[in-house]
Amino acid sequence: QVQLVESGGDLVQPGGSLRLSCAASGSIRSTGTMGWYRQAPGKQRELVASISYGGSTNYADSVKGRFTISRDNAKNTVFLQMNSLKLEDTAVYYCTARLSTWSSSISDDYWGQGIQVTVSS
């Protein structure tokens, strides 16, 4: 069984910063790409940023230059540093990871439960 647990969500003023963390735990055999998605009310879930095991990153245009994704492979943890937050960054943020477990060598995508980030004055 694999679990992804997010932390760091909060209420913050425009222009502020937050750092999200997501730790994967369980019978993990190997990890691949990890990332963050978000879903605002009434909108579709969208990719925010992703990072490969080797550290290659990909960002949505709307967050480039403001958000930074990083990971700690030894701890199966991914981070999202969010700076210069805007009202439109308000959403539920979901962590995702492509993992294989000791019970199956086939990689699959796992998701966290989501964490609320609210940007408001």
Short mmCIF file of C-alpha atoms in Angstrom, two decimals:
data_model
loop_
_atom_site.label_atom_id
_atom_site.label_comp_id
_atom_site.label_asym_id
_atom_site.label_seq_id
_atom_site.Cartn_x
_atom_site.Cartn_y
_atom_site.Cartn_z
CA GLN A 1 0.00 0.00 0.00
CA VAL A 2 1.28 3.45 -0.93
CA GLN A 3 0.29 6.74 0.63
CA LEU A 4 0.99 10.29 -0.51
CA VAL A 5 0.50 12.88 2.21
CA GLU A 6 0.56 16.60 1.46
CA SER A 7 1.29 19.38 3.93
CA GLY A 8 1.89 23.12 3.95
CA GLY A 9 -1.38 24.46 2.64
CA ASP A 10 -2.66 27.65 4.24
CA LEU A 11 -4.36 31.00 3.82
CA VAL A 12 -1.93 33.63 2.55
CA GLN A 13 -2.15 37.19 1.28
CA PRO A 14 -1.40 38.09 -2.35
CA GLY A 15 2.33 38.39 -2.85
CA GLY A 16 3.03 35.91 -0.08
CA SER A 17 4.77 32.55 -0.15
CA LEU A 18 4.00 28.98 0.79
CA ARG A 19 5.92 25.72 0.61
CA LEU A 20 4.03 22.50 -0.02
CA SER A 21 5.47 19.11 0.80
CA CYS A 22 4.36 15.64 -0.21
CA ALA A 23 5.81 12.47 1.22
CA ALA A 24 5.24 9.08 -0.35
CA SER A 25 5.35 6.10 1.96
CA GLY A 26 4.66 2.39 1.84
CA SER A 27 6.19 -0.54 0.00
CA ILE A 28 7.81 1.60 -2.68
CA ARG A 29 10.20 -0.15 -5.03
CA SER A 30 11.08 2.79 -7.26
CA THR A 31 9.88 6.30 -7.98
CA GLY A 32 9.65 8.17 -11.24
CA THR A 33 8.19 11.53 -12.05
CA MET A 34 6.53 13.41 -9.20
CA GLY A 35 4.42 16.50 -9.51
CA TRP A 36 1.71 18.85 -8.42
CA TYR A 37 -1.70 19.49 -9.93
CA ARG A 38 -4.34 21.93 -8.78
CA GLN A 39 -8.07 22.33 -9.16
CA ALA A 40 -9.89 25.58 -8.57
CA PRO A 41 -13.67 25.68 -8.00
CA GLY A 42 -15.50 25.15 -11.26
CA LYS A 43 -12.33 24.42 -13.20
CA GLN A 44 -10.57 21.33 -14.44
CA ARG A 45 -7.57 19.89 -12.67
CA GLU A 46 -4.39 21.25 -14.24
CA LEU A 47 -0.70 20.43 -14.05
CA VAL A 48 1.27 22.94 -12.02
CA ALA A 49 4.75 21.43 -12.12
CA SER A 50 6.50 18.10 -12.44
CA ILE A 51 10.00 16.80 -11.79
CA SER A 52 11.69 13.66 -13.02
CA TYR A 53 13.84 11.41 -10.85
CA GLY A 54 16.89 13.05 -12.37
CA GLY A 55 15.62 16.55 -11.65
CA SER A 56 14.24 17.71 -14.98
CA THR A 57 11.37 20.08 -14.38
CA ASN A 58 8.27 21.23 -16.21
CA TYR A 59 6.01 24.15 -15.26
CA ALA A 60 2.68 25.53 -16.29
CA ASP A 61 3.11 28.90 -17.98
CA SER A 62 1.01 30.55 -15.29
CA VAL A 63 3.51 29.69 -12.53
CA LYS A 64 6.86 29.98 -14.34
CA GLY A 65 9.23 32.26 -12.47
CA ARG A 66 7.11 32.11 -9.30
CA PHE A 67 6.98 28.42 -8.34
CA THR A 68 9.85 26.00 -7.91
CA ILE A 69 9.50 22.24 -7.68
CA SER A 70 12.16 20.07 -6.06
CA ARG A 71 12.47 16.58 -4.61
CA ASP A 72 14.38 14.49 -2.13
CA ASN A 73 14.75 11.07 -3.70
CA ALA A 74 16.06 9.47 -0.53
CA LYS A 75 12.86 10.44 1.27
CA ASN A 76 10.43 10.04 -1.66
CA THR A 77 9.35 13.61 -1.06
CA VAL A 78 8.46 16.40 -3.47
CA PHE A 79 8.22 20.08 -2.66
CA LEU A 80 6.57 23.08 -4.26
CA GLN A 81 7.89 26.50 -3.29
CA MET A 82 5.29 29.08 -4.25
CA ASN A 83 6.28 32.75 -4.27
CA SER A 84 4.48 35.90 -5.38
CA LEU A 85 1.15 34.16 -4.91
CA LYS A 86 -1.86 35.53 -6.74
CA LEU A 87 -5.58 35.29 -6.11
CA GLU A 88 -5.86 32.92 -9.05
CA ASP A 89 -3.49 30.45 -7.38
CA THR A 90 -6.29 29.57 -4.97
CA ALA A 91 -7.08 25.90 -5.43
CA VAL A 92 -6.81 22.44 -3.98
CA TYR A 93 -3.30 21.20 -4.75
CA TYR A 94 -2.73 17.51 -5.39
CA CYS A 95 0.54 15.65 -5.24
CA THR A 96 1.14 12.85 -7.70
CA ALA A 97 3.88 10.29 -8.14
CA ARG A 98 4.60 7.48 -10.56
CA LEU A 99 5.73 4.56 -8.44
CA SER A 100 6.29 0.86 -8.53
CA THR A 101 5.83 -1.27 -5.46
CA TRP A 102 7.40 -4.48 -4.24
CA SER A 103 4.15 -6.30 -4.99
CA SER A 104 4.12 -5.14 -8.61
CA SER A 105 6.98 -4.14 -10.88
CA ILE A 106 4.59 -2.12 -13.05
CA SER A 107 4.64 1.61 -12.37
CA ASP A 108 1.37 3.33 -11.63
CA ASP A 109 0.25 6.84 -10.80
CA TYR A 110 -0.63 7.60 -7.20
CA TRP A 111 -2.38 10.70 -5.86
CA GLY A 112 -2.56 12.51 -2.56
CA GLN A 113 -5.86 13.61 -1.06
CA GLY A 114 -5.26 17.26 -1.83
CA ILE A 115 -4.53 20.31 0.26
CA GLN A 116 -6.16 23.73 0.20
CA VAL A 117 -4.20 26.82 -0.75
CA THR A 118 -6.14 30.05 -0.41
CA VAL A 119 -4.77 33.40 -1.54
CA SER A 120 -6.90 36.23 -0.21
CA SER A 121 -6.53 39.71 1.16
#
